[in-house]
Tab-separated table of C-alpha atoms in Angstrom:
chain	number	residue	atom	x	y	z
A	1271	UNK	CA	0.000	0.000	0.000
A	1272	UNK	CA	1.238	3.749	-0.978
A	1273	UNK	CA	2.345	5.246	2.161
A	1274	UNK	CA	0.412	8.871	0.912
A	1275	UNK	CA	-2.584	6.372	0.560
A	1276	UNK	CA	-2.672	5.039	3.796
A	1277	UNK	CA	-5.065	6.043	6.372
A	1278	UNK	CA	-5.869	5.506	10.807
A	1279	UNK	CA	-9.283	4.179	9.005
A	1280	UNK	CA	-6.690	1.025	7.246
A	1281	UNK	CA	-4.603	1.046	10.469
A	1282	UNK	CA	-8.000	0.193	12.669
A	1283	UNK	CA	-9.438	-2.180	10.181
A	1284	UNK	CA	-5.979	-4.074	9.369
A	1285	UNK	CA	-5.786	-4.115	13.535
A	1286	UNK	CA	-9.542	-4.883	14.547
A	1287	UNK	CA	-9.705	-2.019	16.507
A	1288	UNK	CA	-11.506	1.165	16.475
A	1289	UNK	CA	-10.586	4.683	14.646
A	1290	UNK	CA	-10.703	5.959	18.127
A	1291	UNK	CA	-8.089	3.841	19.529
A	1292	UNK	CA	-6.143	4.056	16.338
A	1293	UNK	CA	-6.138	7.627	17.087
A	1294	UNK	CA	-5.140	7.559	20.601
A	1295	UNK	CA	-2.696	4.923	20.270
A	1296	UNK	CA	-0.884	7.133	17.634
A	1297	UNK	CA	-1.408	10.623	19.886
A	1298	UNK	CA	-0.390	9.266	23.357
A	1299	UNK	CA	-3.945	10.059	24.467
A	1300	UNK	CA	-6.644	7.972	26.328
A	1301	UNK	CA	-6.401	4.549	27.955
A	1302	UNK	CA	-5.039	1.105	26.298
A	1303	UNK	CA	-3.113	-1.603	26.400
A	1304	UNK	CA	-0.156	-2.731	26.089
A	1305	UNK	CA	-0.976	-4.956	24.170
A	1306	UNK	CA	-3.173	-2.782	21.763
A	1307	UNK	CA	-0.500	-0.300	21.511
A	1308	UNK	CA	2.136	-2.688	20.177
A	1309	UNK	CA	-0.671	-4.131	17.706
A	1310	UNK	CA	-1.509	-0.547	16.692
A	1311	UNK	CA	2.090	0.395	16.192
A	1312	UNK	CA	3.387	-2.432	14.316
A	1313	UNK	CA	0.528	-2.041	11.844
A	1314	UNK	CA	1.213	1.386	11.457
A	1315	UNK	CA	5.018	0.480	10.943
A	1316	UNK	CA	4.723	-2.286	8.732
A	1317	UNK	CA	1.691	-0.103	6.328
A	1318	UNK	CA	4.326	2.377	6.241
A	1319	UNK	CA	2.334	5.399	8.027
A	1320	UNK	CA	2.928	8.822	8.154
A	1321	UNK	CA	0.847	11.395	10.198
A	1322	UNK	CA	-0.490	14.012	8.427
A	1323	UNK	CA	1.496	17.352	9.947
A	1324	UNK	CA	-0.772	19.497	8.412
A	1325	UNK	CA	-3.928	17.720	10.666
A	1326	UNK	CA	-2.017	17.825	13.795
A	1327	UNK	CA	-1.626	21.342	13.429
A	1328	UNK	CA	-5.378	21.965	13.047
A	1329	UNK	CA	-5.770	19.442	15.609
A	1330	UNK	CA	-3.243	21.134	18.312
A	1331	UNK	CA	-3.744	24.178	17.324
A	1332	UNK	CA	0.418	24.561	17.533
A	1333	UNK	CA	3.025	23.057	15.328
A	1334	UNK	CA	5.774	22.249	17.910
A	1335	UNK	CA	8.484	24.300	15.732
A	1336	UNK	CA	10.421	27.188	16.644
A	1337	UNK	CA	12.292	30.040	13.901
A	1338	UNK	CA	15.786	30.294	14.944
A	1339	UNK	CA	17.064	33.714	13.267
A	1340	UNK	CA	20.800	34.490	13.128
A	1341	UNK	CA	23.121	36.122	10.858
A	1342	UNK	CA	25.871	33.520	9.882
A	1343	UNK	CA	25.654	29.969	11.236
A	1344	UNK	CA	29.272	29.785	10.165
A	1345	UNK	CA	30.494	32.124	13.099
A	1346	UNK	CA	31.511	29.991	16.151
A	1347	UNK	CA	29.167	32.239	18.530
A	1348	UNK	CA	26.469	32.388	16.486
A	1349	UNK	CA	26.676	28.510	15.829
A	1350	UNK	CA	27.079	27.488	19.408
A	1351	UNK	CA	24.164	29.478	20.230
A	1352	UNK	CA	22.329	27.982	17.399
A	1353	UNK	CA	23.216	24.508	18.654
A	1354	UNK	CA	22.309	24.720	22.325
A	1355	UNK	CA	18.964	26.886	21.755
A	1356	UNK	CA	18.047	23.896	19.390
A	1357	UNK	CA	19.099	21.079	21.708
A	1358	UNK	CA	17.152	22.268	24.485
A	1359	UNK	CA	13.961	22.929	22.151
A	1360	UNK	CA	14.407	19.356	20.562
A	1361	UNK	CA	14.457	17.824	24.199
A	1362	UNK	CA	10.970	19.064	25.173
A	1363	UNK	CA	9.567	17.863	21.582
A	1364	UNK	CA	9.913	20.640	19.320
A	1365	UNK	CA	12.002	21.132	15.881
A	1366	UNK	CA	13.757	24.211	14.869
A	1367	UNK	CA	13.686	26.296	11.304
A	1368	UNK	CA	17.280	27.653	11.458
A	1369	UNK	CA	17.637	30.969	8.966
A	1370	UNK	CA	20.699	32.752	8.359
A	1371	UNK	CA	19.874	36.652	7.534
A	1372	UNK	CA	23.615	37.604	6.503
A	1373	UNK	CA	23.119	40.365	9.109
A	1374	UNK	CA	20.811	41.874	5.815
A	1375	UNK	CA	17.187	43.847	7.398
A	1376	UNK	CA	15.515	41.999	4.092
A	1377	UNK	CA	16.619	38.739	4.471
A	1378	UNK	CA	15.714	38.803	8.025
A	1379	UNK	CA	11.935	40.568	7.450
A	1380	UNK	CA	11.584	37.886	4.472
A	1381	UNK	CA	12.634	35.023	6.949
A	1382	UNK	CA	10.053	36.083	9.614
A	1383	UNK	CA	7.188	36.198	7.062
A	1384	UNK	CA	8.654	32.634	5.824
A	1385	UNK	CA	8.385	30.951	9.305
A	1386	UNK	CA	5.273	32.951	10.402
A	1387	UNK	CA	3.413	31.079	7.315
A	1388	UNK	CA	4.625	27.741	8.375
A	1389	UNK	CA	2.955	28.444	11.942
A	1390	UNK	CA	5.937	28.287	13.681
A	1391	UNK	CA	4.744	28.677	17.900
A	1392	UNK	CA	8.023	30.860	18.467
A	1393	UNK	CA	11.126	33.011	17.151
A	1394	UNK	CA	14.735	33.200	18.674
A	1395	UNK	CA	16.259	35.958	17.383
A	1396	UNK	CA	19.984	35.949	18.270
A	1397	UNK	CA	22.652	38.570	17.067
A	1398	UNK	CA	21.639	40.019	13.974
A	1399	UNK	CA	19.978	43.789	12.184
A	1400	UNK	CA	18.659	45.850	14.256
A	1401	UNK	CA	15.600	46.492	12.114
A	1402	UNK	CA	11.789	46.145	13.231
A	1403	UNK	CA	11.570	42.596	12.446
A	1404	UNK	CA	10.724	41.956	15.675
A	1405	UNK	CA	7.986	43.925	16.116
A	1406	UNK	CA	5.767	42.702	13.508
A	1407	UNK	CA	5.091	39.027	14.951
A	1408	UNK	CA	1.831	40.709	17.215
A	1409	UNK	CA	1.846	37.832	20.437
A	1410	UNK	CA	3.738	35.022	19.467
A	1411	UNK	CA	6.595	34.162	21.897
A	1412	UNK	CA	10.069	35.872	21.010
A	1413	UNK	CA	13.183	35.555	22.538
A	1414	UNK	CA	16.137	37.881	21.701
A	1415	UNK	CA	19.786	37.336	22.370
A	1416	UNK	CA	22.611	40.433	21.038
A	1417	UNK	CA	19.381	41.592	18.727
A	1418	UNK	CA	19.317	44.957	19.450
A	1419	UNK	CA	15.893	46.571	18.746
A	1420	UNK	CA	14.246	49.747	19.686
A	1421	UNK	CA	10.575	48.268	19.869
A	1422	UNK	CA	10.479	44.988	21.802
A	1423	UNK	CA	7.529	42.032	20.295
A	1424	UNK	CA	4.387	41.901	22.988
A	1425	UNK	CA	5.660	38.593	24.584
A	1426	UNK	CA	9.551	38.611	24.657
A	1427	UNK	CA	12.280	37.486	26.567
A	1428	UNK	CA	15.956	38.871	26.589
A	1429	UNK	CA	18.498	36.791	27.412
A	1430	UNK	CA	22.603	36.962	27.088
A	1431	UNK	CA	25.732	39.322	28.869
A	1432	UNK	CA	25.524	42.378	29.613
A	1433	UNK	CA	27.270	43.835	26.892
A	1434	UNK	CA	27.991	47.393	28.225
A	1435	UNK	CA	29.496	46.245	31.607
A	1436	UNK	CA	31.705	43.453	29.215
A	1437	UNK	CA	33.153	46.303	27.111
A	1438	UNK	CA	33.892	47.911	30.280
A	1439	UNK	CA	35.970	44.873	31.488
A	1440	UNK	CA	37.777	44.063	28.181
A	1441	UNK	CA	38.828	48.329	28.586
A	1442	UNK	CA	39.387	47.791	32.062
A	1443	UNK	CA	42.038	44.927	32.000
A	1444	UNK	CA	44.255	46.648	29.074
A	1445	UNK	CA	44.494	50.187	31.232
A	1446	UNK	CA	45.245	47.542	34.359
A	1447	UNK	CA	48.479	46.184	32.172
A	1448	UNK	CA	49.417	49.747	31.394
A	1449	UNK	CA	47.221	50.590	27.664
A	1450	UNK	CA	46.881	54.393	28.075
A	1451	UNK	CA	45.323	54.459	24.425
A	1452	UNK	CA	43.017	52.182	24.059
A	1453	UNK	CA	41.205	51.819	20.767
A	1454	UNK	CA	37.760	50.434	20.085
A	1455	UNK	CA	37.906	47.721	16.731
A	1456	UNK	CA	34.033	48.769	15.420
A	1457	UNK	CA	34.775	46.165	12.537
A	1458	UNK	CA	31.839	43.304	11.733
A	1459	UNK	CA	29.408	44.325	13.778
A	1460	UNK	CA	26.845	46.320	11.406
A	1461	UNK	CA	28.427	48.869	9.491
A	1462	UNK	CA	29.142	52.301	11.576
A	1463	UNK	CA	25.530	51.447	13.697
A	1464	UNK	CA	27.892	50.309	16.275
A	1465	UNK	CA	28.487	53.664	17.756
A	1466	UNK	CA	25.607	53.557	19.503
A	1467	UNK	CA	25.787	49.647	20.505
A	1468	UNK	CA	26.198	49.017	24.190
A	1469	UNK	CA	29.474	47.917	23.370
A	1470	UNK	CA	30.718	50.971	22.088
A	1471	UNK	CA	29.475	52.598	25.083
A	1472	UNK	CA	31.031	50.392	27.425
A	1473	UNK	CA	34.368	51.326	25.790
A	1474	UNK	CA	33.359	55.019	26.143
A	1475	UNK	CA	32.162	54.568	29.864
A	1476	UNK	CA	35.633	52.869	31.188
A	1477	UNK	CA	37.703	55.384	29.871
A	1478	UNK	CA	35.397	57.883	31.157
A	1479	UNK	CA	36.314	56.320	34.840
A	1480	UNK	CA	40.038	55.943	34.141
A	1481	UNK	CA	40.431	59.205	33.134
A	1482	UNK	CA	41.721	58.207	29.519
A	1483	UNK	CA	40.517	59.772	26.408
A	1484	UNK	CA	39.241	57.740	23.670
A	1485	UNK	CA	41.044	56.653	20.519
A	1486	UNK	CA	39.901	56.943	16.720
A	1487	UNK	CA	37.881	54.621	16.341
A	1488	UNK	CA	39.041	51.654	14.020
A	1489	UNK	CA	36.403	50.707	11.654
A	1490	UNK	CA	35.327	49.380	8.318
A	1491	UNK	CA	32.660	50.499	5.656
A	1492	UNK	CA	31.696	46.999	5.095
A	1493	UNK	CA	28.578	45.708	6.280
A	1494	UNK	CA	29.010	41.944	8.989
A	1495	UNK	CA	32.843	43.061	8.129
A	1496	UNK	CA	35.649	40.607	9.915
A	1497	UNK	CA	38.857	39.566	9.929
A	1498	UNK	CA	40.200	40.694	6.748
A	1499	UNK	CA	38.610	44.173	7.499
A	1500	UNK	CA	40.118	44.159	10.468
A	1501	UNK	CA	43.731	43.603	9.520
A	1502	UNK	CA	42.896	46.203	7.066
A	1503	UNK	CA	42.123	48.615	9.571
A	1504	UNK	CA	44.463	48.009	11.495
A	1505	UNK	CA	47.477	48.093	9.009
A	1506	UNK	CA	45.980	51.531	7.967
A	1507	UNK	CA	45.361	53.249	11.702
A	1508	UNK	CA	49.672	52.587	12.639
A	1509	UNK	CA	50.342	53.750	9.091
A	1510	UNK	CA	49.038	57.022	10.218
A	1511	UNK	CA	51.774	56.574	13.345
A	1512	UNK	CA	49.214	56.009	15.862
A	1513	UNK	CA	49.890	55.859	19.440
A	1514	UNK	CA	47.358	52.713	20.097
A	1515	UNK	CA	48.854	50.815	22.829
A	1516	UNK	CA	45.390	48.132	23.118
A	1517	UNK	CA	42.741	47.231	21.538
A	1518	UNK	CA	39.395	46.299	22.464
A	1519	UNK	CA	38.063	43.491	19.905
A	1520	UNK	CA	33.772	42.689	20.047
A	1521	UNK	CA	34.797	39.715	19.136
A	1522	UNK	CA	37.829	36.528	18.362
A	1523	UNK	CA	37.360	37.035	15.016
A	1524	UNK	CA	38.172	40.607	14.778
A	1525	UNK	CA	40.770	40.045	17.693
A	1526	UNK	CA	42.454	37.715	15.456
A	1527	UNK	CA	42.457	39.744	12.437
A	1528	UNK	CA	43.612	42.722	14.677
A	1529	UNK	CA	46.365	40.273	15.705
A	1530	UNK	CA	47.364	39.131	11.885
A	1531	UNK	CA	47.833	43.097	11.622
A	1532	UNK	CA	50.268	43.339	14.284
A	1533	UNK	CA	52.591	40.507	13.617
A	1534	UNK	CA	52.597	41.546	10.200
A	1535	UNK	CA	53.667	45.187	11.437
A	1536	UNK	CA	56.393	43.673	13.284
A	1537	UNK	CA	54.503	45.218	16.593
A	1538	UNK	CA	54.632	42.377	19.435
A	1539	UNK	CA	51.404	41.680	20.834
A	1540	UNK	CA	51.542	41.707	24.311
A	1541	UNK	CA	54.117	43.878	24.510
A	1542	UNK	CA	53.823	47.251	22.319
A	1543	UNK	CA	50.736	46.855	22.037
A	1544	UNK	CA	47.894	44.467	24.041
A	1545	UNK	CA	44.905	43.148	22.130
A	1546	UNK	CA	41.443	41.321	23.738
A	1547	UNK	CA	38.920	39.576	21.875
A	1548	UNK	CA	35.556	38.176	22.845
A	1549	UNK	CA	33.578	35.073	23.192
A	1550	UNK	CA	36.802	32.965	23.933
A	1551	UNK	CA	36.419	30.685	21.078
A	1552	UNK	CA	38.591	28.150	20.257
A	1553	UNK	CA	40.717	30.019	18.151
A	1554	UNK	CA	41.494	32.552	21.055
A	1555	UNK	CA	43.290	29.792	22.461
A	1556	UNK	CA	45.286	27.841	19.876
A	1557	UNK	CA	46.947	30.885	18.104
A	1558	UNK	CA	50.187	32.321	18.721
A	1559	UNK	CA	50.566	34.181	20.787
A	1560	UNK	CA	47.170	32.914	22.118
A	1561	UNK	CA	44.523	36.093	22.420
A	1562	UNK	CA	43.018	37.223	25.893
A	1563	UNK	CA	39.112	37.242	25.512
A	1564	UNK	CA	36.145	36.917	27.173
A	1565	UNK	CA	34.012	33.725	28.306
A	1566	UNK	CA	30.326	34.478	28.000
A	1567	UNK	CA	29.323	31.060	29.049
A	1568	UNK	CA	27.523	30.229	25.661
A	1569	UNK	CA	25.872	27.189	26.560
A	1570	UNK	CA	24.456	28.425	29.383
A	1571	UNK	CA	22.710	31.396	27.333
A	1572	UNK	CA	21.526	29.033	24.277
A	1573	UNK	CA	19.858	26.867	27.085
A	1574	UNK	CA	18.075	29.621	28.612
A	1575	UNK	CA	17.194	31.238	25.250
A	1576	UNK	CA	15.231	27.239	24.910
A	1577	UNK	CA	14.583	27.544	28.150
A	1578	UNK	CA	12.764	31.267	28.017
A	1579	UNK	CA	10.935	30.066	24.862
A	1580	UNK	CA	9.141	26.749	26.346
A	1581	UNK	CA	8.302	28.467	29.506
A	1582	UNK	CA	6.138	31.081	27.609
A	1583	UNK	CA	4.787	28.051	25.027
A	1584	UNK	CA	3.413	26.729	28.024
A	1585	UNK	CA	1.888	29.610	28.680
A	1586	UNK	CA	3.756	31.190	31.235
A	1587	UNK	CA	4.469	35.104	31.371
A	1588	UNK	CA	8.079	35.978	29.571
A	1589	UNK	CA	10.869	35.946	31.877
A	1590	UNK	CA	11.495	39.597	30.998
A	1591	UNK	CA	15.154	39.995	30.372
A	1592	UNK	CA	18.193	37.035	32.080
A	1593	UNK	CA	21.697	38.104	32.495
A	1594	UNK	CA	24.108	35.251	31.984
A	1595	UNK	CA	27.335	35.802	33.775
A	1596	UNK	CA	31.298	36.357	31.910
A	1597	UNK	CA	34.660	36.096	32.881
A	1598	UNK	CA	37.206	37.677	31.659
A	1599	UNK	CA	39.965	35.033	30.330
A	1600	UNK	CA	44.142	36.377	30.479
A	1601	UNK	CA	46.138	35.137	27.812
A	1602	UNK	CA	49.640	36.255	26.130
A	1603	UNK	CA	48.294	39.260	24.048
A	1604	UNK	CA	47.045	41.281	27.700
A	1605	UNK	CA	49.758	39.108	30.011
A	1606	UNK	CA	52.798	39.802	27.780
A	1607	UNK	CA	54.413	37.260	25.731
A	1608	UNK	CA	56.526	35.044	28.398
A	1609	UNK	CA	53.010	34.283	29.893
């Protein structure tokens, strides 16, 4: 028998039992036995049948998936997040859409229209544009993690670091090792929007407290810019003599570009000048000289982001916003290089 063809009305005549029973057997619902459920089940197995996803829907009035929204699934935050946000989903029964937006306000607006029309009972928006997208899915459950936004959905959770107090760290352990000019890398993270990201204005507010002043910013043009771009601008900022003596990296992959730039320069990191990244991924650690950065516990934010998200599915109130702890990890480029 076609598996399209086949129907709980074969199932219950094939298995002497009623539509009804077929039905609960199939759903988890009512009372049975043992025995009927293995007789149900093997039927259904061996007539090769497939529940109609579309019915259950109707039926359930939810679809059990979630949209997952980020800008590159390639970038070993945004992938990690990805991961963990989906592993805890998938353990309480739901599948995830995953979309990558390349960081674009288009491709992001067209992917929320995409997964609103498949029904989808949630969106986790992490990292990405800072566009409205948002703010156009009316009451269905949103989580947000590094999506910046100006007007938050109806039923939303935040969850990740805090971002301004992190800068503020990453600032505060170069001026502890002696950085008196400490630049700011605003490379691949949206174009020049990022002077006004809390980032940025943690940089801003621990210079503020040392008494420093702030440095020319080093940037790129390019829009989800990385480490190429931030080579680039680094090459061209000590071409123009600069007195930089640390830099401030949003994240590894600028800190490592940053860090191509200065062994290329011939300017010893660590020494002349100290560099931190952020997100302490892996290749923080296995470069040389190996790049201080920051741990923002990432499993522990994907979780809750799954976490937040089933907690208003079953109906509870959003969790408002969750602040996941960092530490601040000390390697050669802040320690100096015979660390």
């Amino acid at each position: 028998m076609a598996r399209s063809s086949v129907s709980i009305y074969d199932i219950a005549r094939i298995a002497g039992v009623s539509t009804a029973t077929v039905s609960n057997v199939l759903n988890g619902k009512g009372r049975f036995s043992q025995a009927t459920k293995e007789l149900v089940e093997s039927v259904a197995a061996e007539q090769g049948y497939v529940a109609s996803y579309a019915a259950k829907v109707l039926r359930e009035d939810r679809s059990r998936t979630v949209g997952i929204l980020t800008p590159d699934v390639s970038n070993e935050f945004f992938s990690a997040m990805v991961l963990g946000a989906e592993a805890t989903l998938n353990d309480a029964g739901y599948s995830s859409f995953i979309c990558n937006t390349g960081n674009r306000q288009d491709r992001a607006a067209a992917s929320v229209r995409s997964l609103m029309e498949k029904s989808v009972d949630g969106l986790v928006f992490i990292g990405g544009s800072r566009g409205a997208e948002p703010a156009v899915v009316g009451d269905l459950p949103c989580v947000l993690s590094d999506y910046e936004t100006q007007t938050l959905p109806a039923r939303c959770a935040v969850v990740g670091n805090d971002l301004r107090g992190m800068t503020r760290s990453q600032a505060a352990v170069l001026a502890r090792r002696g950085c008196e000019h400490i630049a700011y890398v605003g490379v691949g993270t949206g174009g020049r929007r990022w002077k006004t990201s809390p980032r940025y204005l943690g940089y801003l507010d621990a210079l503020d407290v040392l008494g420093l002043e702030p440095m020319a910013a080093l940037e790129s043009p390019i829009e989800g810019a990385s480490r190429d771009e931030a080579k680039a601008a680094v090459v061209e900022a000590f071409a123009r003599n600069s007195s930089v003596d640390g830099l401030v990296a949003p994240g590894d992959r600028i800190a490592l570009g940053c860090l191509d730039a200065l062994l290329e320069l011939g300017v010893e990191p660590g020494g002349d000048v100290r560099l931190i990244g952020c997100d302490d991924s892996v290749y923080s650690r296995i470069v040389t000289p190996a790049i201080s950065s920051v741990d923002r516990h990432v499993p522990e934010i994907a979780a809750q982001c799954g976490r937040a998200m089933l907690a208003m599915l079953a109906g509870e109130e959003p969790v408002g916003q969750v602040l996941v702890p960092y530490d601040v990890v000390e390697r050669e480029t802040t320690l100096g290089p015979s660390a």
